[in-house]
Amino acid sequence: MKSQEASETAISKQWWVLLAVSLGTFLFSLDVHIVNLALPTLVEDLHSDFATVEWVPMSYFLVLAILVLCVARLGDMWSKKWLYMIGLAAFTISSLICGIATTINLLIAARIFQGIGAVFIAVLAPVIATEVFPDAKRGLALGIITSTGWVGVSLGPTAGGVLIEHLGWRSVFLVNVPICSIGIVLAMLAVPRGSSNRSDADFDFWGALILAITLTCLFLGITRIQGEDLDGKITWVLFVIAVMGCVSFLWSQKQSDRPLLNLSLFRSRELSFRLLLSLIYYAFATAVMFILPFFIKLVKHYSEQQVGLLIAVLPILAICVGTVAGYLADRFGERSISTIGMTLLLIGCLTISTFSQELTVKGYLLRMLPFGIGCGFFQPSNQSAIMGSIPPQYLSVASGLWFFSQALGQVMGITLIGILFSRLSASQLPVDTQFSVTTAPVEALVFGEQVSFRIVSAILVIGLVICGFLWQRQNQRLRINRT
C-alpha cells in the first residue's frame, strides 16, 4: 500500500515538473514572436531608426547563439534545477527592465540580459524532463514541451497585437513578470536538484570567450554595413577580428580535451548539410516574421491587433501541417519530406515578393499558404534527420548544434533582410534623403520588400539543391541495398 502511494506521489511530481519546464518553454517561444509586433511602434515611441530597432530581436538571438553550447555544457556540470531557476529569474528581471525602458539603448541592453535567461530555459527544459520521466513516458513529455512551445509561437502575434493596441508596447514585456514568477515557484517546489559533476577544469572557458567575440564582431560589422558605413575602418576591423576569431575557435576546439564543439561530428556529411539547411530555413523564416509587421502596418495601415491576427495564421498552419509531416517523414523518409518542404518555402518566398499596396486579406492568405505549409513540412523532418544522423551517445550534442544553427540563422535572417530592405527602399528616395521606415513613401517600402524577397529566393534555391542532393544519395543507397 505504501509503495503504491509512493509510486503515485512520484508520478504526480513528474507532472508538476513537466508543468514547470513547459511554462518556461511557453514563455521563451511567446517572447520570440510577441516582440516583433512592437517594432514599428518602438521606432516612433523611442525616437529610433530601423537599423537600431533591429537589435531588439537580434541581440536576443545573438546571445542565444553565443551561449547555447556553453549552457549545454554547464548543465552537465552543475545542478540543472538551479541553473533553470537562474534563467527564469534573469528572464523575469530583464522583462521588467524592458517594460520600463525609456531609451532604445536601455531596451537593447535589457534584451541581452533577457536572452541570457532564455537560453538557460530553452536548453535545460527538455533535459530536465528527460531525466525525470521514465523511458516509456519520455516521448510523451517531450511532445508536450514541444506543443507548449508551438502554442507560444501561435499565441505570440495575436496576444502581442491585442496588448499593444490596448495597453501599449510595454505590456508585451511586463506580461512575462507574473508568469515567470509562477514558474520560479513551481521549479523551486517540483524540480529535483538532480546530479551534477562540477569541475571548472571541464569547461572550455577560452573557447566560449573566443566564440562570443567572434559572433559579436561579425554581426556588429554586418549592421554597420546597413548603416552605410562600408568604407569605415571600424567595419573592416570587426570583420578581420571575426575571421581571426573563427580560425582561433576551430583551432581551440581541435586542441581541447573538453571542447564546446566536437568537430569530429562534422565528418558526417548528412549532419553538416542538415545543419546548413537548418540555418537557411531559420534565416528565411525569421526574415519573413521580421518584415511582415512593418509591411502590414506601414503599407496597409492595419491596427496592431489586425497585424497580429494575420501573422498568427502562419504558425497555426505550420502546427497543423507539422503533425501530418511527422507521420509522412516516418512513412517515406525525412529527405523526401524536407525536400518538398524546401520547395514550398521557395514558392512561398516568390509569392511573398508579389506583395503590393493593393494586397487584400484573401490575397495575403493565399500568398502565405506555401510558406506556412513549407514550414510545417521542412522543420520537423529536417530536425529528425539531424537527430538520426549521429550515434545515440551524441544526441545531446546534436540537439545543441541544431539549436545553435537555429539561433545563428535567426540573427543572420534579421541582419540580411534588414540590409536588403533598408537599402532597396532608400534607393527609391531622392538623392541625399535620409531613409526612415516610418516616413518613407509606401512605394519605396513595397519596392524594398518585393526585391528583398526575390534576392532571398536565390538562397533558398541553394537549400533546395542541397535537399535534392541528400534525397538522391538516399535513393542510391536504397538501390544498392536492394541489389
One Martini backbone bead per residue (centre of mass of N, CA, C, O) as a GRO file, in nm:
protein
  483
    1MET     BB    1   0.059   0.062  -0.022
    2LYS     BB    2   0.302   0.251   0.012
    3SER     BB    3   0.425   0.201  -0.269
    4GLN     BB    4   0.181   0.311  -0.424
    5GLU     BB    5   0.187   0.598  -0.305
    6ALA     BB    6   0.476   0.662  -0.394
    7SER     BB    7   0.423   0.626  -0.696
    8GLU     BB    8   0.202   0.845  -0.720
    9THR     BB    9   0.379   1.077  -0.620
   10ALA     BB   10   0.595   1.059  -0.842
   11ILE     BB   11   0.403   1.106  -1.080
   12SER     BB   12   0.293   1.378  -0.985
   13LYS     BB   13   0.572   1.522  -0.988
   14GLN     BB   14   0.629   1.496  -1.288
   15TRP     BB   15   0.396   1.691  -1.376
   16TRP     BB   16   0.505   1.938  -1.226
   17VAL     BB   17   0.768   1.953  -1.380
   18LEU     BB   18   0.641   1.982  -1.660
   19LEU     BB   19   0.499   2.247  -1.598
   20ALA     BB   20   0.752   2.415  -1.537
   21VAL     BB   21   0.903   2.371  -1.818
   22SER     BB   22   0.665   2.450  -2.005
   23LEU     BB   23   0.641   2.743  -1.913
   24GLY     BB   24   0.921   2.828  -2.011
   25THR     BB   25   0.881   2.751  -2.310
   26PHE     BB   26   0.643   2.937  -2.362
   27LEU     BB   27   0.789   3.205  -2.302
   28PHE     BB   28   1.011   3.183  -2.511
   29SER     BB   29   0.822   3.163  -2.762
   30LEU     BB   30   0.651   3.414  -2.714
   31ASP     BB   31   0.880   3.633  -2.713
   32VAL     BB   32   0.986   3.600  -3.003
   33HIS     BB   33   0.686   3.698  -3.138
   34ILE     BB   34   0.575   3.947  -2.971
   35VAL     BB   35   0.792   4.172  -3.041
   36ASN     BB   36   0.758   4.229  -3.350
   37LEU     BB   37   0.493   4.403  -3.319
   38ALA     BB   38   0.659   4.655  -3.174
   39LEU     BB   39   0.868   4.781  -3.373
   40PRO     BB   40   0.719   5.019  -3.515
   41THR     BB   41   0.658   5.164  -3.241
   42LEU     BB   42   0.954   5.201  -3.140
   43VAL     BB   43   1.049   5.402  -3.351
   44GLU     BB   44   0.861   5.629  -3.239
   45ASP     BB   45   0.870   5.627  -2.915
   46LEU     BB   46   1.214   5.607  -2.916
   47HIS     BB   47   1.348   5.761  -3.146
   48SER     BB   48   1.428   5.574  -3.389
   49ASP     BB   49   1.557   5.319  -3.605
   50PHE     BB   50   1.572   5.048  -3.798
   51ALA     BB   51   1.865   4.948  -3.730
   52THR     BB   52   1.830   4.962  -3.417
   53VAL     BB   53   1.566   4.790  -3.376
   54GLU     BB   54   1.688   4.519  -3.466
   55TRP     BB   55   1.833   4.470  -3.179
   56VAL     BB   56   1.599   4.360  -3.016
   57PRO     BB   57   1.599   4.068  -3.147
   58MET     BB   58   1.907   4.019  -3.213
   59SER     BB   59   2.033   4.015  -2.927
   60TYR     BB   60   1.880   3.765  -2.836
   61PHE     BB   61   1.995   3.566  -3.055
   62LEU     BB   62   2.296   3.613  -3.004
   63VAL     BB   63   2.301   3.496  -2.719
   64LEU     BB   64   2.205   3.217  -2.798
   65ALA     BB   65   2.443   3.148  -2.988
   66ILE     BB   66   2.672   3.184  -2.773
   67LEU     BB   67   2.538   3.000  -2.515
   68VAL     BB   68   2.431   2.714  -2.589
   69LEU     BB   69   2.695   2.545  -2.556
   70CYS     BB   70   2.756   2.633  -2.264
   71VAL     BB   71   2.492   2.539  -2.121
   72ALA     BB   72   2.511   2.243  -2.199
   73ARG     BB   73   2.769   2.203  -2.029
   74LEU     BB   74   2.670   2.309  -1.750
   75GLY     BB   75   2.440   2.093  -1.716
   76ASP     BB   76   2.667   1.863  -1.654
   77MET     BB   77   2.798   2.014  -1.389
   78TRP     BB   78   2.535   2.133  -1.275
   79SER     BB   79   2.245   2.224  -1.148
   80LYS     BB   80   1.955   2.236  -1.327
   81LYS     BB   81   1.763   2.373  -1.136
   82TRP     BB   82   1.932   2.636  -1.076
   83LEU     BB   83   1.975   2.719  -1.368
   84TYR     BB   84   1.676   2.745  -1.439
   85MET     BB   85   1.609   2.957  -1.220
   86ILE     BB   86   1.806   3.168  -1.319
   87GLY     BB   87   1.670   3.205  -1.591
   88LEU     BB   88   1.394   3.300  -1.482
   89ALA     BB   89   1.500   3.543  -1.320
   90ALA     BB   90   1.632   3.692  -1.557
   91PHE     BB   91   1.370   3.713  -1.723
   92THR     BB   92   1.209   3.879  -1.520
   93ILE     BB   93   1.392   4.127  -1.479
   94SER     BB   94   1.426   4.201  -1.783
   95SER     BB   95   1.125   4.246  -1.843
   96LEU     BB   96   1.094   4.486  -1.654
   97ILE     BB   97   1.305   4.667  -1.790
   98CYS     BB   98   1.175   4.671  -2.068
   99GLY     BB   99   0.896   4.799  -1.965
  100ILE     BB  100   1.070   5.076  -1.847
  101ALA     BB  101   1.202   5.174  -2.086
  102THR     BB  102   1.328   5.500  -2.236
  103THR     BB  103   1.540   5.358  -2.422
  104ILE     BB  104   1.687   5.176  -2.669
  105ASN     BB  105   1.948   5.094  -2.517
  106LEU     BB  106   1.812   4.974  -2.266
  107LEU     BB  107   1.644   4.764  -2.415
  108ILE     BB  108   1.880   4.607  -2.541
  109ALA     BB  109   2.022   4.536  -2.276
  110ALA     BB  110   1.777   4.377  -2.161
  111ARG     BB  111   1.770   4.167  -2.395
  112ILE     BB  112   2.036   4.038  -2.329
  113PHE     BB  113   1.951   3.943  -2.048
  114GLN     BB  114   1.707   3.779  -2.154
  115GLY     BB  115   1.873   3.580  -2.330
  116ILE     BB  116   2.017   3.443  -2.096
  117GLY     BB  117   1.762   3.324  -1.969
  118ALA     BB  118   1.650   3.175  -2.225
  119VAL     BB  119   1.880   2.963  -2.268
  120PHE     BB  120   1.833   2.809  -2.003
  121ILE     BB  121   1.543   2.727  -2.061
  122ALA     BB  122   1.564   2.588  -2.347
  123VAL     BB  123   1.790   2.375  -2.278
  124LEU     BB  124   1.683   2.247  -1.988
  125ALA     BB  125   1.390   2.150  -2.011
  126PRO     BB  126   1.428   1.874  -2.171
  127VAL     BB  127   1.638   1.754  -1.974
  128ILE     BB  128   1.466   1.739  -1.720
  129ALA     BB  129   1.243   1.560  -1.840
  130THR     BB  130   1.429   1.320  -1.914
  131GLU     BB  131   1.516   1.257  -1.614
  132VAL     BB  132   1.224   1.217  -1.481
  133PHE     BB  133   1.132   1.037  -1.705
  134PRO     BB  134   1.062   0.758  -1.833
  135ASP     BB  135   1.095   0.596  -2.126
  136ALA     BB  136   0.780   0.549  -2.174
  137LYS     BB  137   0.732   0.893  -2.124
  138ARG     BB  138   0.933   1.079  -2.279
  139GLY     BB  139   0.788   1.144  -2.544
  140LEU     BB  140   0.544   1.280  -2.416
  141ALA     BB  141   0.692   1.506  -2.267
  142LEU     BB  142   0.834   1.631  -2.519
  143GLY     BB  143   0.570   1.682  -2.675
  144ILE     BB  144   0.452   1.887  -2.475
  145ILE     BB  145   0.678   2.093  -2.489
  146THR     BB  146   0.654   2.146  -2.793
  147SER     BB  147   0.356   2.238  -2.787
  148THR     BB  148   0.397   2.485  -2.601
  149GLY     BB  149   0.581   2.628  -2.799
  150TRP     BB  150   0.367   2.655  -3.029
  151VAL     BB  151   0.168   2.817  -2.866
  152GLY     BB  152   0.354   3.062  -2.834
  153VAL     BB  153   0.386   3.117  -3.136
  154SER     BB  154   0.076   3.157  -3.192
  155LEU     BB  155   0.012   3.373  -2.959
  156GLY     BB  156   0.206   3.609  -2.997
  157PRO     BB  157   0.076   3.788  -3.223
  158THR     BB  158  -0.204   3.819  -3.095
  159ALA     BB  159  -0.125   3.922  -2.814
  160GLY     BB  160   0.046   4.157  -2.912
  161GLY     BB  161  -0.176   4.315  -3.059
  162VAL     BB  162  -0.365   4.356  -2.816
  163LEU     BB  163  -0.167   4.487  -2.615
  164ILE     BB  164  -0.071   4.729  -2.788
  165GLU     BB  165  -0.352   4.856  -2.853
  166HIS     BB  166  -0.448   4.875  -2.529
  167LEU     BB  167  -0.142   4.898  -2.351
  168GLY     BB  168   0.105   4.881  -2.509
  169TRP     BB  169   0.435   4.781  -2.558
  170ARG     BB  170   0.515   4.717  -2.255
  171SER     BB  171   0.322   4.467  -2.211
  172VAL     BB  172   0.498   4.242  -2.363
  173PHE     BB  173   0.693   4.235  -2.106
  174LEU     BB  174   0.519   4.246  -1.836
  175VAL     BB  175   0.365   3.969  -1.877
  176ASN     BB  176   0.610   3.789  -1.777
  177VAL     BB  177   0.633   3.829  -1.469
  178PRO     BB  178   0.400   3.652  -1.344
  179ILE     BB  179   0.471   3.391  -1.497
  180CYS     BB  180   0.762   3.361  -1.393
  181SER     BB  181   0.695   3.348  -1.092
  182ILE     BB  182   0.545   3.082  -1.110
  183GLY     BB  183   0.783   2.919  -1.230
  184ILE     BB  184   0.974   2.946  -0.987
  185VAL     BB  185   0.798   2.806  -0.777
  186LEU     BB  186   0.767   2.537  -0.925
  187ALA     BB  187   1.071   2.473  -0.947
  188MET     BB  188   1.134   2.477  -0.643
  189LEU     BB  189   0.918   2.242  -0.565
  190ALA     BB  190   0.955   2.015  -0.814
  191VAL     BB  191   1.243   2.025  -0.898
  192PRO     BB  192   1.507   1.843  -0.900
  193ARG     BB  193   1.839   1.868  -0.850
  194GLY     BB  194   2.021   1.652  -0.917
  195SER     BB  195   2.294   1.580  -1.089
  196SER     BB  196   2.655   1.654  -1.059
  197ASN     BB  197   2.983   1.760  -1.228
  198ARG     BB  198   3.190   1.954  -1.081
  199SER     BB  199   3.430   2.116  -1.315
  200ASP     BB  200   3.608   2.377  -1.421
  201ALA     BB  201   3.811   2.223  -1.616
  202ASP     BB  202   3.575   2.124  -1.823
  203PHE     BB  203   3.553   2.417  -1.913
  204ASP     BB  204   3.561   2.610  -2.216
  205PHE     BB  205   3.638   2.926  -2.179
  206TRP     BB  206   3.798   3.016  -2.434
  207GLY     BB  207   3.597   2.919  -2.641
  208ALA     BB  208   3.361   3.096  -2.545
  209LEU     BB  209   3.505   3.370  -2.582
  210ILE     BB  210   3.571   3.349  -2.883
  211LEU     BB  211   3.280   3.310  -2.980
  212ALA     BB  212   3.167   3.578  -2.874
  213ILE     BB  213   3.356   3.769  -3.031
  214THR     BB  214   3.300   3.668  -3.317
  215LEU     BB  215   2.989   3.715  -3.335
  216THR     BB  216   2.983   4.010  -3.252
  217CYS     BB  217   3.165   4.123  -3.481
  218LEU     BB  218   3.007   4.020  -3.721
  219PHE     BB  219   2.723   4.173  -3.654
  220LEU     BB  220   2.837   4.455  -3.628
  221GLY     BB  221   2.941   4.472  -3.918
  222ILE     BB  222   2.672   4.428  -4.065
  223THR     BB  223   2.518   4.675  -3.936
  224ARG     BB  224   2.718   4.890  -4.050
  225ILE     BB  225   2.641   4.848  -4.342
  226GLN     BB  226   2.348   4.943  -4.308
  227GLY     BB  227   2.474   5.233  -4.206
  228GLU     BB  228   2.677   5.316  -4.437
  229ASP     BB  229   2.990   5.183  -4.333
  230LEU     BB  230   3.182   5.032  -4.546
  231ASP     BB  231   3.446   5.237  -4.535
  232GLY     BB  232   3.501   5.180  -4.255
  233LYS     BB  233   3.742   5.070  -4.040
  234ILE     BB  234   3.573   4.931  -3.822
  235THR     BB  235   3.431   4.727  -4.000
  236TRP     BB  236   3.690   4.573  -4.094
  237VAL     BB  237   3.794   4.502  -3.815
  238LEU     BB  238   3.556   4.323  -3.736
  239PHE     BB  239   3.596   4.113  -3.965
  240VAL     BB  240   3.883   4.029  -3.894
  241ILE     BB  241   3.819   3.930  -3.609
  242ALA     BB  242   3.612   3.717  -3.697
  243VAL     BB  243   3.804   3.543  -3.866
  244MET     BB  244   4.017   3.493  -3.646
  245GLY     BB  245   3.814   3.372  -3.444
  246CYS     BB  246   3.727   3.128  -3.612
  247VAL     BB  247   4.006   2.997  -3.630
  248SER     BB  248   4.060   2.986  -3.322
  249PHE     BB  249   3.816   2.813  -3.245
  250LEU     BB  250   3.880   2.562  -3.413
  251TRP     BB  251   4.158   2.513  -3.285
  252SER     BB  252   4.063   2.492  -2.985
  253GLN     BB  253   3.873   2.245  -3.034
  254LYS     BB  254   4.100   2.053  -3.134
  255GLN     BB  255   4.276   2.079  -2.855
  256SER     BB  256   4.052   2.008  -2.674
  257ASP     BB  257   3.921   1.782  -2.436
  258ARG     BB  258   3.653   1.994  -2.377
  259PRO     BB  259   3.462   2.079  -2.605
  260LEU     BB  260   3.198   2.257  -2.730
  261LEU     BB  261   3.295   2.139  -3.023
  262ASN     BB  262   3.269   1.846  -3.206
  263LEU     BB  263   3.434   1.813  -3.505
  264SER     BB  264   3.396   1.505  -3.580
  265LEU     BB  265   3.089   1.521  -3.659
  266PHE     BB  266   3.150   1.662  -3.952
  267ARG     BB  267   3.202   1.395  -4.112
  268SER     BB  268   2.908   1.415  -4.146
  269ARG     BB  269   2.736   1.510  -4.419
  270GLU     BB  270   2.450   1.512  -4.317
  271LEU     BB  271   2.486   1.702  -4.075
  272SER     BB  272   2.610   1.946  -4.220
  273PHE     BB  273   2.374   1.995  -4.421
  274ARG     BB  274   2.144   2.014  -4.210
  275LEU     BB  275   2.253   2.263  -4.061
  276LEU     BB  276   2.248   2.447  -4.307
  277LEU     BB  277   1.944   2.422  -4.357
  278SER     BB  278   1.859   2.534  -4.084
  279LEU     BB  279   1.981   2.812  -4.123
  280ILE     BB  280   1.822   2.890  -4.377
  281TYR     BB  281   1.539   2.858  -4.264
  282TYR     BB  282   1.561   3.060  -4.016
  283ALA     BB  283   1.638   3.304  -4.181
  284PHE     BB  284   1.379   3.318  -4.350
  285ALA     BB  285   1.157   3.305  -4.131
  286THR     BB  286   1.259   3.557  -3.975
  287ALA     BB  287   1.240   3.759  -4.205
  288VAL     BB  288   0.937   3.744  -4.237
  289MET     BB  289   0.856   3.810  -3.933
  290PHE     BB  290   1.001   4.093  -3.941
  291ILE     BB  291   0.864   4.241  -4.196
  292LEU     BB  292   0.552   4.216  -4.180
  293PRO     BB  293   0.474   4.438  -3.970
  294PHE     BB  294   0.573   4.673  -4.145
  295PHE     BB  295   0.401   4.625  -4.396
  296ILE     BB  296   0.111   4.607  -4.275
  297LYS     BB  297   0.122   4.884  -4.123
  298LEU     BB  298   0.266   5.092  -4.339
  299VAL     BB  299   0.101   5.001  -4.601
  300LYS     BB  300  -0.199   4.905  -4.484
  301HIS     BB  301  -0.284   5.028  -4.199
  302TYR     BB  302  -0.302   4.839  -3.967
  303SER     BB  303  -0.359   4.714  -3.680
  304GLU     BB  304  -0.212   4.536  -3.436
  305GLN     BB  305  -0.436   4.321  -3.419
  306GLN     BB  306  -0.441   4.254  -3.723
  307VAL     BB  307  -0.148   4.177  -3.750
  308GLY     BB  308  -0.153   3.940  -3.548
  309LEU     BB  309  -0.366   3.766  -3.697
  310LEU     BB  310  -0.213   3.731  -3.965
  311ILE     BB  311   0.050   3.601  -3.845
  312ALA     BB  312  -0.085   3.357  -3.684
  313VAL     BB  313  -0.146   3.173  -3.927
  314LEU     BB  314   0.133   3.044  -3.969
  315PRO     BB  315   0.183   2.867  -3.709
  316ILE     BB  316  -0.085   2.716  -3.727
  317LEU     BB  317  -0.028   2.581  -3.998
  318ALA     BB  318   0.237   2.440  -3.909
  319ILE     BB  319   0.113   2.262  -3.693
  320CYS     BB  320  -0.089   2.103  -3.866
  321VAL     BB  321   0.125   1.998  -4.073
  322GLY     BB  322   0.345   1.877  -3.882
  323THR     BB  323   0.193   1.622  -3.799
  324VAL     BB  324   0.179   1.498  -4.083
  325ALA     BB  325   0.484   1.519  -4.154
  326GLY     BB  326   0.583   1.322  -3.939
  327TYR     BB  327   0.443   1.075  -4.059
  328LEU     BB  328   0.567   1.096  -4.347
  329ALA     BB  329   0.863   1.070  -4.256
  330ASP     BB  330   0.827   0.778  -4.145
  331ARG     BB  331   0.717   0.661  -4.419
  332PHE     BB  332   0.929   0.820  -4.652
  333GLY     BB  333   1.123   1.016  -4.526
  334GLU     BB  334   1.300   1.304  -4.460
  335ARG     BB  335   1.413   1.389  -4.741
  336SER     BB  336   1.149   1.415  -4.901
  337ILE     BB  337   0.996   1.613  -4.710
  338SER     BB  338   1.212   1.840  -4.701
  339THR     BB  339   1.205   1.895  -5.006
  340ILE     BB  340   0.914   1.982  -5.019
  341GLY     BB  341   0.941   2.211  -4.814
  342MET     BB  342   1.156   2.380  -4.971
  343THR     BB  343   0.982   2.423  -5.220
  344LEU     BB  344   0.755   2.581  -5.073
  345LEU     BB  345   0.938   2.807  -4.966
  346LEU     BB  346   1.016   2.917  -5.242
  347ILE     BB  347   0.732   2.982  -5.334
  348GLY     BB  348   0.669   3.169  -5.094
  349CYS     BB  349   0.886   3.380  -5.155
  350LEU     BB  350   0.769   3.462  -5.433
  351THR     BB  351   0.485   3.547  -5.330
  352ILE     BB  352   0.584   3.764  -5.129
  353SER     BB  353   0.718   3.939  -5.370
  354THR     BB  354   0.399   4.038  -5.455
  355PHE     BB  355   0.355   4.250  -5.273
  356SER     BB  356   0.113   4.519  -5.221
  357GLN     BB  357  -0.099   4.784  -5.176
  358GLU     BB  358  -0.350   4.590  -5.292
  359LEU     BB  359  -0.356   4.397  -5.071
  360THR     BB  360  -0.541   4.138  -4.952
  361VAL     BB  361  -0.639   3.909  -4.733
  362LYS     BB  362  -0.671   3.683  -4.938
  363GLY     BB  363  -0.399   3.731  -5.080
  364TYR     BB  364  -0.227   3.682  -4.833
  365LEU     BB  365  -0.311   3.389  -4.767
  366LEU     BB  366  -0.232   3.265  -5.042
  367ARG     BB  367   0.073   3.355  -5.033
  368MET     BB  368   0.129   3.209  -4.739
  369LEU     BB  369   0.069   2.906  -4.775
  370PRO     BB  370   0.345   2.785  -4.866
  371PHE     BB  371   0.502   2.875  -4.616
  372GLY     BB  372   0.342   2.726  -4.393
  373ILE     BB  373   0.367   2.440  -4.514
  374GLY     BB  374   0.677   2.435  -4.540
  375CYS     BB  375   0.736   2.453  -4.239
  376GLY     BB  376   0.583   2.190  -4.157
  377PHE     BB  377   0.767   2.002  -4.335
  378PHE     BB  378   1.070   2.081  -4.274
  379GLN     BB  379   1.148   2.107  -3.970
  380PRO     BB  380   1.087   1.817  -3.851
  381SER     BB  381   1.246   1.652  -4.068
  382ASN     BB  382   1.525   1.786  -4.026
  383GLN     BB  383   1.554   1.729  -3.725
  384SER     BB  384   1.534   1.422  -3.748
  385ALA     BB  385   1.787   1.393  -3.930
  386ILE     BB  386   1.988   1.502  -3.726
  387MET     BB  387   1.930   1.294  -3.491
  388GLY     BB  388   1.989   1.041  -3.709
  389SER     BB  389   2.312   1.109  -3.798
  390ILE     BB  390   2.400   1.009  -3.508
  391PRO     BB  391   2.493   0.879  -3.239
  392PRO     BB  392   2.330   0.840  -2.936
  393GLN     BB  393   2.565   0.972  -2.749
  394TYR     BB  394   2.512   1.262  -2.934
  395LEU     BB  395   2.227   1.395  -2.894
  396SER     BB  396   2.285   1.651  -2.724
  397VAL     BB  397   2.475   1.773  -2.934
  398ALA     BB  398   2.273   1.785  -3.167
  399SER     BB  399   2.076   1.973  -3.023
  400GLY     BB  400   2.277   2.207  -2.988
  401LEU     BB  401   2.338   2.247  -3.292
  402TRP     BB  402   2.051   2.308  -3.378
  403PHE     BB  403   2.014   2.556  -3.194
  404PHE     BB  404   2.252   2.714  -3.311
  405SER     BB  405   2.147   2.730  -3.605
  406GLN     BB  406   1.892   2.882  -3.528
  407ALA     BB  407   2.015   3.137  -3.396
  408LEU     BB  408   2.201   3.214  -3.632
  409GLY     BB  409   1.976   3.238  -3.845
  410GLN     BB  410   1.814   3.463  -3.704
  411VAL     BB  411   2.033   3.678  -3.715
  412MET     BB  412   2.084   3.669  -4.023
  413GLY     BB  413   1.796   3.735  -4.115
  414ILE     BB  414   1.777   4.020  -3.994
  415THR     BB  415   2.031   4.151  -4.117
  416LEU     BB  416   1.983   4.092  -4.422
  417ILE     BB  417   1.691   4.207  -4.451
  418GLY     BB  418   1.766   4.484  -4.345
  419ILE     BB  419   1.963   4.564  -4.565
  420LEU     BB  420   1.783   4.523  -4.811
  421PHE     BB  421   1.533   4.693  -4.733
  422SER     BB  422   1.673   4.968  -4.674
  423ARG     BB  423   1.836   5.003  -4.937
  424LEU     BB  424   1.605   4.966  -5.146
  425SER     BB  425   1.417   5.184  -5.035
  426ALA     BB  426   1.629   5.421  -5.049
  427SER     BB  427   1.667   5.408  -5.370
  428GLN     BB  428   1.367   5.563  -5.407
  429LEU     BB  429   1.496   5.814  -5.313
  430PRO     BB  430   1.620   6.097  -5.300
  431VAL     BB  431   1.896   6.247  -5.298
  432ASP     BB  432   1.999   6.289  -4.963
  433THR     BB  433   1.783   6.105  -4.834
  434GLN     BB  434   1.673   5.998  -4.540
  435PHE     BB  435   1.602   5.696  -4.404
  436SER     BB  436   1.257   5.611  -4.297
  437VAL     BB  437   1.024   5.377  -4.221
  438THR     BB  438   0.785   5.584  -4.123
  439THR     BB  439   0.828   5.807  -4.388
  440ALA     BB  440   0.825   5.640  -4.620
  441PRO     BB  441   0.715   5.560  -4.902
  442VAL     BB  442   0.522   5.308  -5.006
  443GLU     BB  443   0.671   5.243  -5.271
  444ALA     BB  444   0.947   5.189  -5.136
  445LEU     BB  445   0.860   4.954  -4.950
  446VAL     BB  446   0.758   4.766  -5.172
  447PHE     BB  447   1.022   4.744  -5.327
  448GLY     BB  448   1.195   4.634  -5.093
  449GLU     BB  449   1.028   4.376  -5.045
  450GLN     BB  450   1.030   4.244  -5.324
  451VAL     BB  451   1.342   4.232  -5.382
  452SER     BB  452   1.436   4.092  -5.127
  453PHE     BB  453   1.278   3.813  -5.182
  454ARG     BB  454   1.416   3.754  -5.453
  455ILE     BB  455   1.698   3.723  -5.331
  456VAL     BB  456   1.631   3.506  -5.116
  457SER     BB  457   1.548   3.282  -5.319
  458ALA     BB  458   1.842   3.207  -5.395
  459ILE     BB  459   1.906   3.069  -5.124
  460LEU     BB  460   1.681   2.850  -5.148
  461VAL     BB  461   1.803   2.710  -5.392
  462ILE     BB  462   2.039   2.595  -5.238
  463GLY     BB  463   1.867   2.427  -5.044
  464LEU     BB  464   1.731   2.255  -5.266
  465VAL     BB  465   1.989   2.123  -5.373
  466ILE     BB  466   2.066   1.982  -5.110
  467CYS     BB  467   1.810   1.814  -5.081
  468GLY     BB  468   1.841   1.664  -5.351
  469PHE     BB  469   2.112   1.533  -5.284
  470LEU     BB  470   2.016   1.370  -5.033
  471TRP     BB  471   1.792   1.215  -5.178
  472GLN     BB  472   1.974   1.076  -5.387
  473ARG     BB  473   2.149   0.922  -5.185
  474GLN     BB  474   1.920   0.754  -5.071
  475ASN     BB  475   1.840   0.611  -5.337
  476GLN     BB  476   2.115   0.479  -5.388
  477ARG     BB  477   2.119   0.305  -5.130
  478LEU     BB  478   1.860   0.146  -5.190
  479ARG     BB  479   1.962   0.015  -5.455
  480ILE     BB  480   2.208  -0.128  -5.329
  481ASN     BB  481   2.051  -0.299  -5.117
  482ARG     BB  482   1.875  -0.457  -5.330
  483THR     BB  483   2.144  -0.577  -5.479
   0.00000   0.00000   0.00000
